[in-house]
Structures are given as C-alpha cells and as structure tokens.
Coordinates of C-alpha atoms in Angstrom, one line a residue:
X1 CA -4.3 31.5 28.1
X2 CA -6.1 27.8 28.3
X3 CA -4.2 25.2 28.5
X4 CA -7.3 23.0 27.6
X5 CA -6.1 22.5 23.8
X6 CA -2.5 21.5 24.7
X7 CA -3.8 18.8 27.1
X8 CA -6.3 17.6 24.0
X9 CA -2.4 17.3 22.4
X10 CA -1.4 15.2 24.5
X11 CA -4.0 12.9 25.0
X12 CA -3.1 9.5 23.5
X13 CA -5.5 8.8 20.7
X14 CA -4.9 4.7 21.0
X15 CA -4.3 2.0 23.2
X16 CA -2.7 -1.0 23.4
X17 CA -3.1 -4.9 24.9
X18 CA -0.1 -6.6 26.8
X19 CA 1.7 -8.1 24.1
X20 CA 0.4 -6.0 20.6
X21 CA 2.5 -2.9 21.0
X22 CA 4.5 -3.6 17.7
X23 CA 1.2 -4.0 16.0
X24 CA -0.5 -0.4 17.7
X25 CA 2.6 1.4 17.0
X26 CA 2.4 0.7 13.3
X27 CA -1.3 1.0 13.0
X28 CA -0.9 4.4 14.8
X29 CA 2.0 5.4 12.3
X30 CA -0.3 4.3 9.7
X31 CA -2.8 6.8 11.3
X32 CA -0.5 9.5 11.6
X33 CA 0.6 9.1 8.0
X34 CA -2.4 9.2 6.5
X35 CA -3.8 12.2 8.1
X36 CA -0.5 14.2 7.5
X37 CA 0.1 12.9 4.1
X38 CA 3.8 12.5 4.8
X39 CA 6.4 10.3 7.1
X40 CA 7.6 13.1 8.9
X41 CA 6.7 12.5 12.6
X42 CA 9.2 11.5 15.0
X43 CA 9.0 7.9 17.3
X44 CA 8.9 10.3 19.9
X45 CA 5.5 11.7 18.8
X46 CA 4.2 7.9 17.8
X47 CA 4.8 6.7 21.1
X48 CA 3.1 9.4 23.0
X49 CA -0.1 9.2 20.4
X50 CA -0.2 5.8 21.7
X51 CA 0.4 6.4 25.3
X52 CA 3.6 4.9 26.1
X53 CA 7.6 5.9 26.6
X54 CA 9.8 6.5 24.2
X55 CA 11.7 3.6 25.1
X56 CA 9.2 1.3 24.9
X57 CA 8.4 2.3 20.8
X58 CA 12.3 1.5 21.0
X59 CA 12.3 -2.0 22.3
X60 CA 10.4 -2.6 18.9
X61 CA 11.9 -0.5 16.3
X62 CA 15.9 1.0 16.8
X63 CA 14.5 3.8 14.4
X64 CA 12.1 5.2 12.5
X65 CA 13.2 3.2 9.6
X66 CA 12.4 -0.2 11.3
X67 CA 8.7 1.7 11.7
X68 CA 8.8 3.2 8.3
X69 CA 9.6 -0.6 6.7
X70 CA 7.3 -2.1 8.9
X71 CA 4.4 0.2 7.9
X72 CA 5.4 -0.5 4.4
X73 CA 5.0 -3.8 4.7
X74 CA 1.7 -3.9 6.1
X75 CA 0.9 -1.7 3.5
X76 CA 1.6 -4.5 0.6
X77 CA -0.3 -7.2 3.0
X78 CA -3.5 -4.7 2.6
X79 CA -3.3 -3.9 -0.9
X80 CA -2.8 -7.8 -1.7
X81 CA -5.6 -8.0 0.6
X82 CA -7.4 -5.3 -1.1
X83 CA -6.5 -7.5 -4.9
X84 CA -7.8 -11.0 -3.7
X85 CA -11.0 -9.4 -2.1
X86 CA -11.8 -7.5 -5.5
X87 CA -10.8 -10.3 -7.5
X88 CA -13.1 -12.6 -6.0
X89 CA -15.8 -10.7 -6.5
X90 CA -15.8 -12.3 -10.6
X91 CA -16.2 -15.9 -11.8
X92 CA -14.6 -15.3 -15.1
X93 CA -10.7 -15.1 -14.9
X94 CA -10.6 -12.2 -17.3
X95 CA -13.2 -10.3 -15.0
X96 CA -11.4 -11.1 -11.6
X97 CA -8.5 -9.8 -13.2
X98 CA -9.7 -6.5 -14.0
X99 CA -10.9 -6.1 -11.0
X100 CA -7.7 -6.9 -9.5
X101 CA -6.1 -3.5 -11.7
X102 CA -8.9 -1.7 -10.4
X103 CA -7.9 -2.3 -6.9
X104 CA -4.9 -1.5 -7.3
X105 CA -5.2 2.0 -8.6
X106 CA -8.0 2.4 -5.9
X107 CA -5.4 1.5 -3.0
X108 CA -3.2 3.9 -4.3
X109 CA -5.8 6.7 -4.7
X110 CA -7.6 6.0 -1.4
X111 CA -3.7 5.7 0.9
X112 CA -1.7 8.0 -1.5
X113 CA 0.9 8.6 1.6
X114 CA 1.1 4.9 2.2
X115 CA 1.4 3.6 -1.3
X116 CA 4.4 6.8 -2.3
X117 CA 6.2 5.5 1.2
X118 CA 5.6 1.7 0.5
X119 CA 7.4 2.3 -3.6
X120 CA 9.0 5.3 -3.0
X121 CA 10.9 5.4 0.7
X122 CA 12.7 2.3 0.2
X123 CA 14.8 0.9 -2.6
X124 CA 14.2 -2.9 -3.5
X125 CA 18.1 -3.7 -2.3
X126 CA 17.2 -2.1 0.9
X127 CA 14.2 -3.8 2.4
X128 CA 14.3 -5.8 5.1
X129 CA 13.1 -9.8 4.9
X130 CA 9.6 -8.8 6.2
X131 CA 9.1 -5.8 3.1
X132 CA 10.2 -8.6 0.7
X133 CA 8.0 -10.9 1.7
X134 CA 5.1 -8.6 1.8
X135 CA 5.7 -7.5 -1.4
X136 CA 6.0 -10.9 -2.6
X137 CA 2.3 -11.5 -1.5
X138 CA 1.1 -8.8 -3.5
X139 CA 3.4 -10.2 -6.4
X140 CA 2.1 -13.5 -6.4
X141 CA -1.8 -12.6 -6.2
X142 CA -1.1 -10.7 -9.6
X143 CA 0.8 -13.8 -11.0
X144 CA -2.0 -16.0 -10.2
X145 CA -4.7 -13.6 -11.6
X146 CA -2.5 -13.5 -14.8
X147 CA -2.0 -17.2 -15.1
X148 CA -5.8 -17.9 -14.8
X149 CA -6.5 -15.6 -17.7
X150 CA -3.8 -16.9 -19.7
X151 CA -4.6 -20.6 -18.3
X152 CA -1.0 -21.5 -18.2
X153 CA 1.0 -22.1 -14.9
X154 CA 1.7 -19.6 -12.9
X155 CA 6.0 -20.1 -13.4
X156 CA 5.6 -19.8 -17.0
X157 CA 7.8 -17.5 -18.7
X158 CA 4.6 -15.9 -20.6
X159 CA 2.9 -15.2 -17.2
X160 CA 6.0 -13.6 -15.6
X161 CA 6.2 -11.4 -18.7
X162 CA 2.3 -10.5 -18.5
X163 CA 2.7 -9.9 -14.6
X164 CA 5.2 -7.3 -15.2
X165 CA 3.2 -6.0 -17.9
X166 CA 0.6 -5.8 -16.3
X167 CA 1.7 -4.7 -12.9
X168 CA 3.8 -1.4 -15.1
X169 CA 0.3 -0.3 -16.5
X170 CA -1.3 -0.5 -12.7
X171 CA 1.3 1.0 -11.1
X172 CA 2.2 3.7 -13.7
X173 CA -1.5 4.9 -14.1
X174 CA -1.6 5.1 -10.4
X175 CA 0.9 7.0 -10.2
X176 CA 0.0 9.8 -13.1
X177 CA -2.9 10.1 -11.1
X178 CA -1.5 11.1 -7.8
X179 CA 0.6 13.2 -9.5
X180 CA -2.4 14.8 -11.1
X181 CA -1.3 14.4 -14.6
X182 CA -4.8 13.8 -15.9
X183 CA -6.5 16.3 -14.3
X184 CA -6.7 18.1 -17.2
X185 CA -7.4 15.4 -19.8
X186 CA -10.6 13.5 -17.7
X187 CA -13.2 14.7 -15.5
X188 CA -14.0 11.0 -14.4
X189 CA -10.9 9.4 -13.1
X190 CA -12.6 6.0 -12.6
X191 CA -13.9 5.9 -16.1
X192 CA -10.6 6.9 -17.1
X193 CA -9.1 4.2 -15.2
X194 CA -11.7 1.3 -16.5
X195 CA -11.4 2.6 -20.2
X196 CA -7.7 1.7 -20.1
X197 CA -7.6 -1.5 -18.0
X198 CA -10.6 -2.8 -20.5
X199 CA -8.3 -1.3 -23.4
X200 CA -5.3 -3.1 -22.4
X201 CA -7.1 -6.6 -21.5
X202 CA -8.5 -6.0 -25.3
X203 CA -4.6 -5.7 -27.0
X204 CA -3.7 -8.6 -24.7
X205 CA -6.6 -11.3 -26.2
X206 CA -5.5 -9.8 -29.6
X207 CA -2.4 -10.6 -29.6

C-alpha cells in the first residue's frame, strides 16, 4: 500500500512569517472551515495544516474557542468590509444602502460556515472584547448607511430603530436562504433577494 497519499496529508498547505502566526492560524481555520462547512477540526489539525507544533497554535489561542472567536471576528471585519465596498459603489444614499442589504445576504450565501459560526457559535454575553468590537464595525457601517438615507444623525433614536429594522430583514432573509426555505418558492434567489430589499426601502419612504 502507498504511502504517497498520507504524506500529501500531511503536507502543510500554508506558511507563515516571524511574527504573523496568530493571523495564518486564523486564516487557515478560516480555510479549513469553509471547505468543511463546519468547526469541527481540532487545533491539533490547524497547527499541522500550517506547519507548526501544537504548542506553538497554543501560545496564541488556550483553545479552540479563543480560535473559533477569533475567526468570528474577522468574519464581521470582512463582511463590514464587504458592506462599505458595496455601498460605495452608489452616489445616492438610498442606492448605497441597498447595496449595502445586498452585501450582506451575499456574505452570508458566499461563507455560509463562517457567517452560522460568526451568529450562531457564540452568544452576545459571551464574546470576547475583540468579537464586540468587530461586530460593532459592521453595526455602525449599517447605522451610517441608515442615517444618510434618513439624513438625520446617526445617534438618533429613528436611525437606531431603522438599523435594527433593517439589519432583522438582512439577516432573517439570509438566513431562510441557507436554510433553503425558498427553494421551492424562487428559482432566482438574487431576484428574490433585490425584489424584497427594493420592496422594503418602498414601505420605508412611504411611511
């Protein structure tokens, strides 16, 4: 029997610079994630993907938690990253902010894994300073959006209320989508999803 395939295995499939092994740990468990479509691979397994010990992966993260929440927070940084590109893509306010929503659901349905571990894994209580923070970012880049369209300031009672409003249509449609609740109701997910944003912004000028 070849041994050929097992020494494939266990070929590291990323390197690292002096100094950025936090960073290449969590990219790689970003990697790993994705590919798998679930969390469940050990620090054990990360480290060797990346060619180190075990104990070095532990000098960074105590557990797979620490890795989990740090994955999860650069998993907010993207999608607000992901937001403000999309959103400057439009002069209008209204515009940018549909393309914001748009984003949004696209993040989600391009890194399913990442975006069920990054609102599903951890409880709000239970992230660390650095998941709060991210997730602040992302907060506030849908706060702004909202408080151009409304043209009020962005700590306005009225904005707050739209951002959540907002943010609960996003986020729910996302997920009925990864959960494939509409595959039996559209055959065009992104019309689907562009019908309701532009449906939504509608009820909003209305009222």
């Amino acid at each position: 029997m070849s041994t050929s395939g097992s020494r494939q295995a266990d070929k590291p499939t990323a390197s690292y610079h002096h100094g950025n092994l936090r960073e290449t740990l969590v990219a790689t468990g970003l990697e790993l994630l994705e590919s798998g479509q679930s969390a469940e691979f050990s620090l054990r397994e990360l480290a060797r993907q990346v060619g180190v010990s075990a104990n070095a992966s532990y000098r960074h993260f105590s557990s797979k938690e620490e890795l989990l929440s740090a994955m999860a927070a650069e998993g907010f940084r993207r999608l607000a990253a992901a937001q403000a590109t999309a959103m400057q893509t439009r002069a209008a306010a209204s515009d940018s902010f549909l393309e914001g929503g748009r984003a949004y659901v696209s993040f989600a349905r391009q890194h399913p894994a990442l975006f069920r571990l990054m609102f599903g894994r951890f409880s709000v209580v239970n992230r660390n300073e650095e998941m709060q923070a991210a997730g602040q970012l992302a907060f506030q880049g849908l706060r702004y959006g909202v408080a151009a369209v409304l043209e009020s300031d962005v700590d306005a009672a009225a904005v707050a209320t739209a951002s959540i409003h907002a943010w609960s249509l996003v986020h729910g449609l996302s997920q009925l989508i990864l959960d494939g609740q509409f595959d039996q109701h559209a055959t065009d997910i992104d019309a689907l999803v562009d019908a309701v944003l532009r449906q939504a912004a509608a009820s909003r000028q209305k009222s």
